[in-house]
GROMACS .gro file of C-alpha atoms in nm:
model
  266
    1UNK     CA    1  -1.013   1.049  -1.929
    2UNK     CA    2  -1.183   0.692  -1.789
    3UNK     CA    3  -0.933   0.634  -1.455
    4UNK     CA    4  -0.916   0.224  -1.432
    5UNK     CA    5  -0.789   0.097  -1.094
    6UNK     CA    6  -0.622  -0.313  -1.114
    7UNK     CA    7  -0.602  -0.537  -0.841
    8UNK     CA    8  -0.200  -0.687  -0.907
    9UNK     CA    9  -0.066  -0.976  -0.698
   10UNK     CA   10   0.298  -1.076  -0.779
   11UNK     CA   11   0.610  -1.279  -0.690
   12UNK     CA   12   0.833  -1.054  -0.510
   13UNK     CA   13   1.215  -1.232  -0.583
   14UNK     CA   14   1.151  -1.191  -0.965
   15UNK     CA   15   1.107  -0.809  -0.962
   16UNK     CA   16   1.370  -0.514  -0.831
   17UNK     CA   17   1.072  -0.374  -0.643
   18UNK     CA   18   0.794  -0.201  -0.781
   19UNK     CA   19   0.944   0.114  -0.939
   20UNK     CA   20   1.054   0.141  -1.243
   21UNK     CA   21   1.410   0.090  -1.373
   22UNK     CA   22   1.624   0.167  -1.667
   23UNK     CA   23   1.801  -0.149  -1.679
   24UNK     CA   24   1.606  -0.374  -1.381
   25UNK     CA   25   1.285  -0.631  -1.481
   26UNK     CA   26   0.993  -0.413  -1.232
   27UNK     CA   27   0.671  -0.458  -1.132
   28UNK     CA   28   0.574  -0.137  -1.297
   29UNK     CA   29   0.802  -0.142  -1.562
   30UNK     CA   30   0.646  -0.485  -1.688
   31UNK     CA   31   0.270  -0.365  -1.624
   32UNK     CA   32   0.354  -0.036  -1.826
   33UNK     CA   33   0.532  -0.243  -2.126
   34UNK     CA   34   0.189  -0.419  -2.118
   35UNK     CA   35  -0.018  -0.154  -2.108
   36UNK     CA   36   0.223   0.001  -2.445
   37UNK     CA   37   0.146  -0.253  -2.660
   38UNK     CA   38  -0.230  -0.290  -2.559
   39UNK     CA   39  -0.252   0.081  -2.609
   40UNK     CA   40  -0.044   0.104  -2.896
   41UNK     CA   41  -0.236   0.361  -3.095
   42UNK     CA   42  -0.221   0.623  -2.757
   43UNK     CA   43   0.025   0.774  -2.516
   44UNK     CA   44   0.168   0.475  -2.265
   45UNK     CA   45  -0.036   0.505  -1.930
   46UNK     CA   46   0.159   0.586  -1.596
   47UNK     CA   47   0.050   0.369  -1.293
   48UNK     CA   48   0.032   0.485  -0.973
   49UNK     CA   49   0.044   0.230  -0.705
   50UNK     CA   50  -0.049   0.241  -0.313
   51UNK     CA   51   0.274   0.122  -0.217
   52UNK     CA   52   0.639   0.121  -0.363
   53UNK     CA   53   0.765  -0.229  -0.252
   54UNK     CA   54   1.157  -0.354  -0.229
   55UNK     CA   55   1.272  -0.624  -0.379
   56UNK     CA   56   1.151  -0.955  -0.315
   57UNK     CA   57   0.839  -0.805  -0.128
   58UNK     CA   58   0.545  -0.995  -0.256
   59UNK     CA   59   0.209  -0.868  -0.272
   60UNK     CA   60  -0.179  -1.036  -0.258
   61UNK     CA   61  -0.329  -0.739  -0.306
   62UNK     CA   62  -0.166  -0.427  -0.455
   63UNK     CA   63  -0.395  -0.133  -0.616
   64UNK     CA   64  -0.279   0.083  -0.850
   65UNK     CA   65  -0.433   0.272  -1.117
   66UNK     CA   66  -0.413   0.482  -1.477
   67UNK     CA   67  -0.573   0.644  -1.700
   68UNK     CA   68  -0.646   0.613  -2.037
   69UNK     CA   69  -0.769   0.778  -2.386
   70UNK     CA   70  -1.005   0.549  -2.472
   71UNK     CA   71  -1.252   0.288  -2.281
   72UNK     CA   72  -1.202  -0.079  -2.196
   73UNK     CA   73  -1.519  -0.210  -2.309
   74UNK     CA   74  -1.431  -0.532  -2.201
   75UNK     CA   75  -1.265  -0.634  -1.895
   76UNK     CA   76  -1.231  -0.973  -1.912
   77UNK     CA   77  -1.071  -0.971  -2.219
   78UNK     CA   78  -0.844  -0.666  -2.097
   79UNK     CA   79  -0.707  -0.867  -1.800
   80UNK     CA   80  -0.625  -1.188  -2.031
   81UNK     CA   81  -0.423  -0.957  -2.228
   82UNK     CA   82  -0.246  -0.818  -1.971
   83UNK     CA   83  -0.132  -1.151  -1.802
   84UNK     CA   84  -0.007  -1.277  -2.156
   85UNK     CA   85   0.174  -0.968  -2.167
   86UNK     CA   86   0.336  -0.916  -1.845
   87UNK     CA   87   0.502  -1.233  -1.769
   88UNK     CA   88   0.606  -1.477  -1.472
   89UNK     CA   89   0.557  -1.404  -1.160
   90UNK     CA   90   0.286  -1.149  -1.175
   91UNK     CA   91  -0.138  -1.118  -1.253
   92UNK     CA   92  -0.385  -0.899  -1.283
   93UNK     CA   93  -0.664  -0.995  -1.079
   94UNK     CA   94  -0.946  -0.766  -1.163
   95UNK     CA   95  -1.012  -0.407  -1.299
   96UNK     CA   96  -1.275  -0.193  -1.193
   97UNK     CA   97  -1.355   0.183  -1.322
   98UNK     CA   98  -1.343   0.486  -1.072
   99UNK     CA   99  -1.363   0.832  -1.063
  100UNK     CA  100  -1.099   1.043  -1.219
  101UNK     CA  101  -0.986   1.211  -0.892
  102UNK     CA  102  -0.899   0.877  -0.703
  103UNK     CA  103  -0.515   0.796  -0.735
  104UNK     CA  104  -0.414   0.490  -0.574
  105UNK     CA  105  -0.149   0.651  -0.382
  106UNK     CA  106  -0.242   0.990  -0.241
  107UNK     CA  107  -0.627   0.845  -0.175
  108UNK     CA  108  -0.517   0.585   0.048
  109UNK     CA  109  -0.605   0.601   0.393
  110UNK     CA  110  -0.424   0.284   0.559
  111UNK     CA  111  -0.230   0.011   0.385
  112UNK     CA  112  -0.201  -0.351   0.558
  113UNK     CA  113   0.099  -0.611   0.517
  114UNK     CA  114   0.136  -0.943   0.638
  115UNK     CA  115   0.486  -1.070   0.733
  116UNK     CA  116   0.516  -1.492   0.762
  117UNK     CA  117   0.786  -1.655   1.001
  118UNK     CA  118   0.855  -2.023   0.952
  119UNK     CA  119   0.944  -2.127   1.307
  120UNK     CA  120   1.091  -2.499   1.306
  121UNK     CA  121   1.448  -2.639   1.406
  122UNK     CA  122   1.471  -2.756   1.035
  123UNK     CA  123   1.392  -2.589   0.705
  124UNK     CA  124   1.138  -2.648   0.487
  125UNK     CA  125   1.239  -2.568   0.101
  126UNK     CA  126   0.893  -2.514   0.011
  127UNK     CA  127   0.903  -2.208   0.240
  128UNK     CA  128   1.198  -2.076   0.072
  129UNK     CA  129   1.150  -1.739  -0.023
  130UNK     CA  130   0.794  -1.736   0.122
  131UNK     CA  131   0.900  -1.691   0.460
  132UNK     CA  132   1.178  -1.638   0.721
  133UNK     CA  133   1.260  -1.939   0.882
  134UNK     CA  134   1.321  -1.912   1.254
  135UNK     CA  135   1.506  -2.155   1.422
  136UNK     CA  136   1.597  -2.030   1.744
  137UNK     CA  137   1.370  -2.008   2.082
  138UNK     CA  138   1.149  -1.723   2.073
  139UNK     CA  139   0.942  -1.629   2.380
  140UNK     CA  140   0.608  -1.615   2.132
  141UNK     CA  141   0.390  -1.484   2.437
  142UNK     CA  142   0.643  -1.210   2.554
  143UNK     CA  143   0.617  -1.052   2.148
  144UNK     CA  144   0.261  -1.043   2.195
  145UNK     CA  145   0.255  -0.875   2.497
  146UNK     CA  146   0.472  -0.570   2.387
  147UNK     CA  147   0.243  -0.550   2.068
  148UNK     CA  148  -0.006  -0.313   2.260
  149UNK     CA  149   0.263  -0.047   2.231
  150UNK     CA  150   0.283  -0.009   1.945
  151UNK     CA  151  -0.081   0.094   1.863
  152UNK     CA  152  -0.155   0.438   1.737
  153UNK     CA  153   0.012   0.783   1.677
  154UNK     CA  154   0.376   0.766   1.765
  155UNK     CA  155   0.721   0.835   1.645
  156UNK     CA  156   0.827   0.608   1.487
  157UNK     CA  157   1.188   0.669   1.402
  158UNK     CA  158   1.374   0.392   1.578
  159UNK     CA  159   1.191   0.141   1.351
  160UNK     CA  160   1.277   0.251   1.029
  161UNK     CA  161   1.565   0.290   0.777
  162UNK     CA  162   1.822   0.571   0.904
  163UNK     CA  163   1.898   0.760   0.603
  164UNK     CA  164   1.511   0.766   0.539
  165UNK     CA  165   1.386   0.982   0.791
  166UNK     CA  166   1.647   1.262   0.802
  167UNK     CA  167   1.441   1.559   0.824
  168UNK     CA  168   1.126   1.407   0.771
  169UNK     CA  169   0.771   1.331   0.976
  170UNK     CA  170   0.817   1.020   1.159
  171UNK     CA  171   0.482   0.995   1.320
  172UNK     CA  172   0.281   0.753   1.182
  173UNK     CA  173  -0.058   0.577   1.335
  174UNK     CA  174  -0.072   0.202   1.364
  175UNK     CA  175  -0.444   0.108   1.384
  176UNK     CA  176  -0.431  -0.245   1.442
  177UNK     CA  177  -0.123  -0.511   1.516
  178UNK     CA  178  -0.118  -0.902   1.552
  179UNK     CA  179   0.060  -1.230   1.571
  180UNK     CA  180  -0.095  -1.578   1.552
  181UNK     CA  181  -0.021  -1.894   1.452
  182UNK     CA  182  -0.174  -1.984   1.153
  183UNK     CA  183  -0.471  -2.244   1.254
  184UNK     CA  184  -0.398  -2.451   0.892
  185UNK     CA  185   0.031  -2.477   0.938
  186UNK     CA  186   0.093  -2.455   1.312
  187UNK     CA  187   0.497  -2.410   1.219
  188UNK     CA  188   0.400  -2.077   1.041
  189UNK     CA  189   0.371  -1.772   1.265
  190UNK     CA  190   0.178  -1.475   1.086
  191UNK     CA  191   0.238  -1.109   1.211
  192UNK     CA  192  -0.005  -0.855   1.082
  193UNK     CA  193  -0.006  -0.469   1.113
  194UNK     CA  194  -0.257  -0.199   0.934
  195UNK     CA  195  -0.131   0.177   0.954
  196UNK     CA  196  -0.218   0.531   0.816
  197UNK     CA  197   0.168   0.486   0.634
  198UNK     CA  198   0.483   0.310   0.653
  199UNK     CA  199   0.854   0.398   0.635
  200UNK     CA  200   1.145   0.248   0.500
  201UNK     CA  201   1.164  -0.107   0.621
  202UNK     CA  202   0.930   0.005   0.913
  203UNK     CA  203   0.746  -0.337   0.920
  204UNK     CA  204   1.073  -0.575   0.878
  205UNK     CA  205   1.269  -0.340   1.139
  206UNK     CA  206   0.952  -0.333   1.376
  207UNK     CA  207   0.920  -0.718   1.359
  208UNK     CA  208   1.266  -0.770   1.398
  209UNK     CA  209   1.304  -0.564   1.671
  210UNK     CA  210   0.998  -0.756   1.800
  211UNK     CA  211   1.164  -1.114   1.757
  212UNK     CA  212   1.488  -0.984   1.938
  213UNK     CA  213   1.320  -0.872   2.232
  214UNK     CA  214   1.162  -1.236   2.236
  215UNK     CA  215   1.485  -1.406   2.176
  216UNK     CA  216   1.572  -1.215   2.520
  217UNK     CA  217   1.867  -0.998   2.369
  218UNK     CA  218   1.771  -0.713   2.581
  219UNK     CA  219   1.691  -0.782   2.932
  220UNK     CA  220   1.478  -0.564   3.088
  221UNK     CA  221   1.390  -0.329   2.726
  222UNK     CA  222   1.073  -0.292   2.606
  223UNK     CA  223   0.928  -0.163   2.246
  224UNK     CA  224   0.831   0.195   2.408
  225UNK     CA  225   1.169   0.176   2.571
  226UNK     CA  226   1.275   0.154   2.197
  227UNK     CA  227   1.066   0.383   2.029
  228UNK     CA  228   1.144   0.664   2.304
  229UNK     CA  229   1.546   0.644   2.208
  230UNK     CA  230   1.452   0.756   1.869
  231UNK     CA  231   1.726   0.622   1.751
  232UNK     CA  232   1.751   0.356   1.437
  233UNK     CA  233   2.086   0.174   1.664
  234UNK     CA  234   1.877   0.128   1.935
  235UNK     CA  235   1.650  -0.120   1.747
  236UNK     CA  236   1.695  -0.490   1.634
  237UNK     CA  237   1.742  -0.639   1.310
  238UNK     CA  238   1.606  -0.585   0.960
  239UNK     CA  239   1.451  -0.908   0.864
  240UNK     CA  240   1.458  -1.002   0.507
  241UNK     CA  241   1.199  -0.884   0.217
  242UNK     CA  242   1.105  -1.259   0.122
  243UNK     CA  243   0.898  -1.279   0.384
  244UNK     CA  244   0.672  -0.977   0.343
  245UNK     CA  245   0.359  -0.947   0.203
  246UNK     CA  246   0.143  -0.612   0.091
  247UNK     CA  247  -0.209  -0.732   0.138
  248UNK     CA  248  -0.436  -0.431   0.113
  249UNK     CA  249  -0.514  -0.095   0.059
  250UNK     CA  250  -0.841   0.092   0.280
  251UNK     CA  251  -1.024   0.355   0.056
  252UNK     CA  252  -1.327   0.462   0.265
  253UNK     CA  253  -1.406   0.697   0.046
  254UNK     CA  254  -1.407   0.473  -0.273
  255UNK     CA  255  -1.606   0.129  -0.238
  256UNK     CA  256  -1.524   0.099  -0.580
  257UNK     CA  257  -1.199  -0.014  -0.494
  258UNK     CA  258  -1.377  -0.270  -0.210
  259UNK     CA  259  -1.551  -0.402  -0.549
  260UNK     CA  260  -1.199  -0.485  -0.689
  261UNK     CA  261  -1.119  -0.709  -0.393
  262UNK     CA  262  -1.441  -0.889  -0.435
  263UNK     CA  263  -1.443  -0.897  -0.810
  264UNK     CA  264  -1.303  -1.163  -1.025
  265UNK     CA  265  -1.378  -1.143  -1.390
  266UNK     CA  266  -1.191  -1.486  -1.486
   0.00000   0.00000   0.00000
């Protein structure tokens, strides 16, 4: 069966995350009504995706994939279809064969998110729901200097959801960690962090944390401190999903899927 892998970007505050619901408007819900109605004459495909997002968690650069009965002979007209069919607030960007053993999951090798802070005394609505505003004094070059820390294999199991990681592996490998201004909106603070895998709310917790230790809540604590409690209390706040952003998915071992990010059939 031909194995198609899409390149989605949506709008995370009009989905209930990316799994599919009985009675809740999903990501993969709406992409698999789609794909119905396009493939009305076979089975409905199942997509697979590289990561299952919460709501309101946007993404630039999801990967998923399915497979199908029959060929799409033509892409362009494929994609068109699908963004007619699947509504506001989310496209398909472009659609690239691969082999039939990649799955856009278990293939993965690192996924990378982007989280944006707005970081003014005042608000600015047209950063509602795009990113978290901060309005209180943050010590910007004591974050950066615990970010070090955090780099590669550790436990990870103060920085993510409780209930989550009962009984499970909490190790995971963060391979590279930043956060910069961004050079074209000086009041917008961008954190960035690639890793091998991510639990529950391990990005907002970890950045939370992050911001509390900058907003000097815990004199003389540290992120290793942190992560050697092993203990979700220990850490700081969960920030909020609007701000987060699923920007890619590594497959070394399918440039196909490098293709898709580069590709752009409309």
């Amino acid at each position: 069966m031909p194995n198609y892998a899409l390149l989605v970007q949506y709008e995370g505050s009009a989905f209930h995350g990316w799994q599919k619901q009985q009675s809740q408007k999903t990501v993969q819900g709406s992409l698999e009504k789609a794909l119905a109605i396009l493939f009305k004459n076979q089975k409905s495909p199942h997509l697979s995706v590289a990561g299952r997002t919460d709501t309101g968690v946007h993404a630039l650069g999801m990967v998923c994939n399915f497979k199908a009965e029959n060929e799409i002979f033509d892409f362009r007209k494929f994609i068109t279809s699908m963004n007619a069919l699947g509504g506001d607030g989310l496209a398909i960007k472009s659609v690239v064969t691969v082999p039939e053993e990649f799955h856009s999951r278990f293939s993965c090798q690192s996924r990378e998110y982007l989280y944006r802070i707005y970081y003014s005394k005042t608000p600015n609505p047209l950063e509602i729901g795009r990113s978290y505003w901060m309005k209180y004094q943050v010590d910007w070059e004591m974050v950066q200097k615990e970010l070090p820390s955090l780099l590669g294999e550790k436990d990870f199991r103060s920085l993510a959801k409780a209930f989550s990681v009962r009984d499970k592996r909490t190790f995971r490998e963060i391979q590279s960690i930043s956060l910069e201004k961004n050079p074209g909106s000086p009041e917008i603070w961008e954190f960035r962090i690639r890793a091998n895998g991510f639990m529950h709310n391990m990005v907002r917790i970890t950045l939370g944390t992050l911001l509390d230790i900058g907003k000097g809540r815990w004199e003389g604590r540290s992120i290793e401190s942190i992560l050697q409690e092993k203990d979700r209390t220990e850490a700081g706040i969960t920030l909020p999903p609007y701000g987060l952003y699923f920007i890619k998915a590594h497959y070394p071992e399918f440039p196909q899927i490098q293709t898709l990010y580069e590709a752009s059939v409309i």
